[in-house]
Short mmCIF file of N, CA and C in Angstrom, two decimals:
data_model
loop_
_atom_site.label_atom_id
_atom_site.label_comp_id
_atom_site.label_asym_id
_atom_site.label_seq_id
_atom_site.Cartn_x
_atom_site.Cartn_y
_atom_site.Cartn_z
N UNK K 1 0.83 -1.20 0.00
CA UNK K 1 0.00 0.00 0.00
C UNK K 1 0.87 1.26 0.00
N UNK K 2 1.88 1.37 0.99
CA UNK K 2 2.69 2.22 0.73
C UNK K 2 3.63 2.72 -0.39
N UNK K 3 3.81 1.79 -1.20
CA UNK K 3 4.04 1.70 -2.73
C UNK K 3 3.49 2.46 -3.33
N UNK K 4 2.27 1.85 -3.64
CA UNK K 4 0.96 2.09 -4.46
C UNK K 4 0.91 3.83 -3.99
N UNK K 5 1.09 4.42 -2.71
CA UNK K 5 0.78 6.29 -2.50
C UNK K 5 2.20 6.71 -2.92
N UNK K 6 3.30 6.04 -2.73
CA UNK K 6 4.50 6.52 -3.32
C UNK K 6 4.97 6.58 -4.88
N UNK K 7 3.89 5.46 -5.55
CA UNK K 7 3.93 5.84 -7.05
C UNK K 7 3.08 6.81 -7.33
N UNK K 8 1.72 7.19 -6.65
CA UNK K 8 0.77 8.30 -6.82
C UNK K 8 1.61 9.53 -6.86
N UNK K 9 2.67 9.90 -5.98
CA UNK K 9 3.10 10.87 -5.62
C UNK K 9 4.24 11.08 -6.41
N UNK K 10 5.12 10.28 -6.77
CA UNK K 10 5.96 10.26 -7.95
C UNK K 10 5.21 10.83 -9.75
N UNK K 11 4.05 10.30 -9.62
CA UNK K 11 3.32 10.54 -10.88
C UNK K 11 2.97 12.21 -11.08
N UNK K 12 2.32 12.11 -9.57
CA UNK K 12 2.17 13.91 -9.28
C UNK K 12 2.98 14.99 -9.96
N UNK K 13 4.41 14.83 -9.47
CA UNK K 13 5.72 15.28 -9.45
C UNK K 13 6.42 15.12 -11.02
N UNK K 14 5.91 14.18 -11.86
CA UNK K 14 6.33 14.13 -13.22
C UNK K 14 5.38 14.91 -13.75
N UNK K 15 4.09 15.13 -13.58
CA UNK K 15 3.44 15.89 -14.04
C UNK K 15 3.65 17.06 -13.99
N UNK K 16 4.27 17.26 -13.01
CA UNK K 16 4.92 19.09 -12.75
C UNK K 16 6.80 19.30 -13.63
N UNK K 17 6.81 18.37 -14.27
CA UNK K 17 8.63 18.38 -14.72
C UNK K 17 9.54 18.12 -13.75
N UNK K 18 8.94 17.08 -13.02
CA UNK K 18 10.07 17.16 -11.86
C UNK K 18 10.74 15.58 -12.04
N UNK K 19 11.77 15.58 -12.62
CA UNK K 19 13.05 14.69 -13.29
C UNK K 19 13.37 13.73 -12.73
N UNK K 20 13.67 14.56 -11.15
CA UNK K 20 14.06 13.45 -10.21
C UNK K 20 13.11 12.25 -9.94
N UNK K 21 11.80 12.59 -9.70
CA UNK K 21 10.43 11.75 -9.43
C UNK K 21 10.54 10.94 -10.49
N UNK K 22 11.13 11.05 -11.92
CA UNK K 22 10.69 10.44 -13.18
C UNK K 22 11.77 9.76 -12.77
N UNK K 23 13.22 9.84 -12.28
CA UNK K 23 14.29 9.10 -12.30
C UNK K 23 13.97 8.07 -11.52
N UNK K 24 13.25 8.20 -10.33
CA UNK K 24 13.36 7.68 -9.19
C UNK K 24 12.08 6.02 -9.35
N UNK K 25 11.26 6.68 -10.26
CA UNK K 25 10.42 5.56 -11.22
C UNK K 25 10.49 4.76 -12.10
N UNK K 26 11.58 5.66 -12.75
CA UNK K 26 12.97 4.54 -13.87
C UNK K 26 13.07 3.73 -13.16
N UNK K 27 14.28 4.08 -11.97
CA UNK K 27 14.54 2.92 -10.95
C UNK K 27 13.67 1.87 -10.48
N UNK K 28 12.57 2.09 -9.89
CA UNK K 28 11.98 1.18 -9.30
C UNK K 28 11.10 0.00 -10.50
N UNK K 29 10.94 0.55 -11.60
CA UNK K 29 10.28 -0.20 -12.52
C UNK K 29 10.84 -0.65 -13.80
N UNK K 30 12.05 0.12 -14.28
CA UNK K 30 12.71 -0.58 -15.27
C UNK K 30 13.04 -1.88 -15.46
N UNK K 31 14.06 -2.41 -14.27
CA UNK K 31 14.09 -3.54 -14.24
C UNK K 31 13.23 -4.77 -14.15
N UNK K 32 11.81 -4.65 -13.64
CA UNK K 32 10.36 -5.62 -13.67
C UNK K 32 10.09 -5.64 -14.93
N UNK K 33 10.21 -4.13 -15.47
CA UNK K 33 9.16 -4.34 -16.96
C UNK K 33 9.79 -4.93 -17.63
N UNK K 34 11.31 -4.94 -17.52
CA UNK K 34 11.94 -5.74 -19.00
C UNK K 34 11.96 -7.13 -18.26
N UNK K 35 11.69 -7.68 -17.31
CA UNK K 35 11.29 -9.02 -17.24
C UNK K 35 10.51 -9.31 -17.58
N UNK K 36 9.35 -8.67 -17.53
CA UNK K 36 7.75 -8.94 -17.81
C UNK K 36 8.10 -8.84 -19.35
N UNK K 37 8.44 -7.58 -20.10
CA UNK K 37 8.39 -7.44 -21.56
C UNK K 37 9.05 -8.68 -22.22
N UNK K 38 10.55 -8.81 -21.46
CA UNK K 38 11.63 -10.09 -22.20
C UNK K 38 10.27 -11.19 -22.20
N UNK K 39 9.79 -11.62 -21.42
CA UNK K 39 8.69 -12.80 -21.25
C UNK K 39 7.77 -13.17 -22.52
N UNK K 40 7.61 -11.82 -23.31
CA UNK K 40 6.48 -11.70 -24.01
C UNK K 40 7.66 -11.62 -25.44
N UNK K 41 8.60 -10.85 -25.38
CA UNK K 41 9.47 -10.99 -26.57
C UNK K 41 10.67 -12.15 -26.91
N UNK K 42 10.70 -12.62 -25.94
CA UNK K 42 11.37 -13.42 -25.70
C UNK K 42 13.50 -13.02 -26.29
N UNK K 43 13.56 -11.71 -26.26
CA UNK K 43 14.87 -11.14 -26.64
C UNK K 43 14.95 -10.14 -25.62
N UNK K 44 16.44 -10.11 -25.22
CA UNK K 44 16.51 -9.08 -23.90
C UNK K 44 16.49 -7.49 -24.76
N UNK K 45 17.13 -7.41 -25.85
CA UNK K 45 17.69 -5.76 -26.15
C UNK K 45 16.23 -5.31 -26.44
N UNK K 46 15.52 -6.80 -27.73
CA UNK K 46 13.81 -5.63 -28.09
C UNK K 46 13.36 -5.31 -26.21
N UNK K 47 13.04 -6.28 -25.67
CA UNK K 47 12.74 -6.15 -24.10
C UNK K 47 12.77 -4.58 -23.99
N UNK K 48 14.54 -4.53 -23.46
CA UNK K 48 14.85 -3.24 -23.19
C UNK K 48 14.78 -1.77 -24.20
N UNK K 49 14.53 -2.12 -25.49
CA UNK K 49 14.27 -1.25 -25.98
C UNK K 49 12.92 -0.37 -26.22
N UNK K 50 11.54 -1.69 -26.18
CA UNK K 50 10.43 -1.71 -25.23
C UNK K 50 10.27 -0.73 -24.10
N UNK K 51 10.81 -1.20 -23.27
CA UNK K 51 10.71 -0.39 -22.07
C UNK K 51 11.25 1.08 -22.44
N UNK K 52 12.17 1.64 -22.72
CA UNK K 52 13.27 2.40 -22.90
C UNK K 52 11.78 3.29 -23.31
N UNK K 53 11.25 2.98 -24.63
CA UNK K 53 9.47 3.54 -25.04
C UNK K 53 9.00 4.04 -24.24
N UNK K 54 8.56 3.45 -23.94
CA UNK K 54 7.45 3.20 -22.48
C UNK K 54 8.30 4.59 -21.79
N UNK K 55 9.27 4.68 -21.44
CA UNK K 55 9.58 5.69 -20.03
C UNK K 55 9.78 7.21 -21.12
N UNK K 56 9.94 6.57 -22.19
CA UNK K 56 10.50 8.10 -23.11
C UNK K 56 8.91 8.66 -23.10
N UNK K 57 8.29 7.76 -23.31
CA UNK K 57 6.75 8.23 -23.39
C UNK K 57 6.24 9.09 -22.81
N UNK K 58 6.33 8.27 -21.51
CA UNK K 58 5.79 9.16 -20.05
C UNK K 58 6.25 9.96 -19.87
N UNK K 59 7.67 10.34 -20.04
CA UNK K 59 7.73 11.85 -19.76
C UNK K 59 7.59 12.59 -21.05
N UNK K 60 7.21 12.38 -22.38
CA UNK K 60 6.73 13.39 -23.18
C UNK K 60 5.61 13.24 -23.07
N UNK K 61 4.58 12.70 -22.66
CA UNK K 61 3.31 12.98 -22.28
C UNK K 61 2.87 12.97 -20.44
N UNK K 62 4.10 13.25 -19.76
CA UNK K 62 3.48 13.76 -18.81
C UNK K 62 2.64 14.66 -18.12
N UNK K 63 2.21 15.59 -18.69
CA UNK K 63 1.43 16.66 -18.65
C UNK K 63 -0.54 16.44 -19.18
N UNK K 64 -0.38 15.41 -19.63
CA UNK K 64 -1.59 14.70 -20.06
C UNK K 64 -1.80 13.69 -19.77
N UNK K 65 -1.24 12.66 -18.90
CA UNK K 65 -1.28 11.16 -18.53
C UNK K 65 -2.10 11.32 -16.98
N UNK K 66 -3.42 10.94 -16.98
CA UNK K 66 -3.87 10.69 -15.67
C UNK K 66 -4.42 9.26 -15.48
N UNK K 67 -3.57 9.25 -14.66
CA UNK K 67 -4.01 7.69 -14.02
C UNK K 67 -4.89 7.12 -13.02
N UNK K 68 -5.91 6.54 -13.19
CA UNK K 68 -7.01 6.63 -12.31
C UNK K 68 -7.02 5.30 -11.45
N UNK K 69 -6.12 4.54 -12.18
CA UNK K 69 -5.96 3.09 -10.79
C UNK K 69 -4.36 3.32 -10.84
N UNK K 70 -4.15 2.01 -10.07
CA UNK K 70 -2.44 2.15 -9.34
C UNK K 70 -1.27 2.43 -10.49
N UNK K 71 -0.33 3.20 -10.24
CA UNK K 71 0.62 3.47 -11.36
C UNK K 71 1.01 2.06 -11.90
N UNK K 72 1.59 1.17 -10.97
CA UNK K 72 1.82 -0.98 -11.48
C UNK K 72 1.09 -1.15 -12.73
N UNK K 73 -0.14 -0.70 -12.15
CA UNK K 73 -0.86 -1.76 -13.19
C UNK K 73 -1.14 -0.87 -14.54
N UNK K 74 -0.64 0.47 -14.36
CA UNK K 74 -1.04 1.43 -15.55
C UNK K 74 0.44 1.02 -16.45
N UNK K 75 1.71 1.06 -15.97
CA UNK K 75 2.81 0.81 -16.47
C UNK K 75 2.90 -0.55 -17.53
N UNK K 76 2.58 -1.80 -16.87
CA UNK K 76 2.84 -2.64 -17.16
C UNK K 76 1.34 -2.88 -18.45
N UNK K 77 0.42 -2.55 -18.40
CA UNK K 77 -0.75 -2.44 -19.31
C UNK K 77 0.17 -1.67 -20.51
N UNK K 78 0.72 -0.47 -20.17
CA UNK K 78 1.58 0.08 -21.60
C UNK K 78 2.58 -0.59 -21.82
N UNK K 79 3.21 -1.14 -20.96
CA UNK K 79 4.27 -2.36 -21.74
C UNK K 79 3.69 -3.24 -22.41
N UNK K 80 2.67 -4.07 -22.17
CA UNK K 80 2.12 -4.82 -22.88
C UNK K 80 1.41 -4.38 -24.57
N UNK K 81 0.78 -3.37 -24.05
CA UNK K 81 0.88 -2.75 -25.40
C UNK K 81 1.89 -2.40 -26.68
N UNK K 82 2.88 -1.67 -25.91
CA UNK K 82 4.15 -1.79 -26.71
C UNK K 82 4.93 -2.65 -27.12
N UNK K 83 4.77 -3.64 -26.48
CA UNK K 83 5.41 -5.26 -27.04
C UNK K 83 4.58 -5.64 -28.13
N UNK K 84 3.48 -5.46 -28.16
CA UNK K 84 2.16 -6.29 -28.95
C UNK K 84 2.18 -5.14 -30.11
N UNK K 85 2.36 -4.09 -30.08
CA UNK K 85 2.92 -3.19 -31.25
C UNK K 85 4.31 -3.20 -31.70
N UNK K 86 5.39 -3.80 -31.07
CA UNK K 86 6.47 -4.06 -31.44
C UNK K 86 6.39 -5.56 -32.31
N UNK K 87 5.71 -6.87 -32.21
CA UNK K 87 5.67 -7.60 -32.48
C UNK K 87 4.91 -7.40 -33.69
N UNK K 88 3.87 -6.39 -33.82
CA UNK K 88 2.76 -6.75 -35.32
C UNK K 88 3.97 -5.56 -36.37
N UNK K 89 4.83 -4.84 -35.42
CA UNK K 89 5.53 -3.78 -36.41
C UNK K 89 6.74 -4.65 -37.10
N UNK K 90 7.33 -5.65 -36.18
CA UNK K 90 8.35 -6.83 -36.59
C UNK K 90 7.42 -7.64 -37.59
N UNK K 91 6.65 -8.06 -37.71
CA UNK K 91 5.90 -9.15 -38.16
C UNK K 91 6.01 -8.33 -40.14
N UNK K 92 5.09 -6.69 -39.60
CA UNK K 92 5.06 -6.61 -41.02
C UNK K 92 6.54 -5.75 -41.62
N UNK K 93 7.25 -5.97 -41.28
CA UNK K 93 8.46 -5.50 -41.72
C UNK K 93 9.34 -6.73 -42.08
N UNK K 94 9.07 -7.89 -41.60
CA UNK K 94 9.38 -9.53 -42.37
C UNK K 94 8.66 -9.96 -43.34
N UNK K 95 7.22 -9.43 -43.39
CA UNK K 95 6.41 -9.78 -44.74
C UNK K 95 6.90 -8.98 -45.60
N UNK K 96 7.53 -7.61 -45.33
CA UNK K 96 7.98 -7.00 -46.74
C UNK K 96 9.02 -7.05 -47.39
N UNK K 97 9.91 -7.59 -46.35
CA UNK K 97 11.37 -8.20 -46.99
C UNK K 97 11.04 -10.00 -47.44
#
């Protein structure tokens, strides 16, 4: 639970440009998501390059990102997405070669 108000409050703080809060969220979640992502891609670099997305994201759309359930489960929902768009973008870039 204490997590869960410490990512609320980190999210807060990116929403205002505040770097450190965004750094400090790198940290705590980079390393899960590219386990979770590697899982689904089954390659560590797409994995990490996946993720790498995902965080470039959030802070160019921090100013518009509201999250209405726990930051966990908002993060890892856009990883999943971005894998599943990384995979149909791999897929048709092998049908054209």
């Amino acid at each position: 639970m204490q997590e869960v108000h410490a990512d609320k409050v980190l999210m807060l703080a990116i929403g205002n440009n505040d770097y450190i809060s965004y750094n400090k969220l790198f940290d705590r979640y980079y390393g899960r998501l590219c386990q979770y992502v590697y899982s689904l891609l089954m390659d560590r670099n797409d994995a990490e390059d996946v993720v790498q997305e995902l965080f470039l994201n959030l802070w160019k759309n921090r100013g518009r990102i509201e999250i209405k359930e726990n930051v966990s489960g908002y993060l890892y929902r856009m990883a999943k997405h971005l894998a599943g768009k990384f995979i149909r973008e791999s897929r048709l870039i092998t049908s054209i070669l």
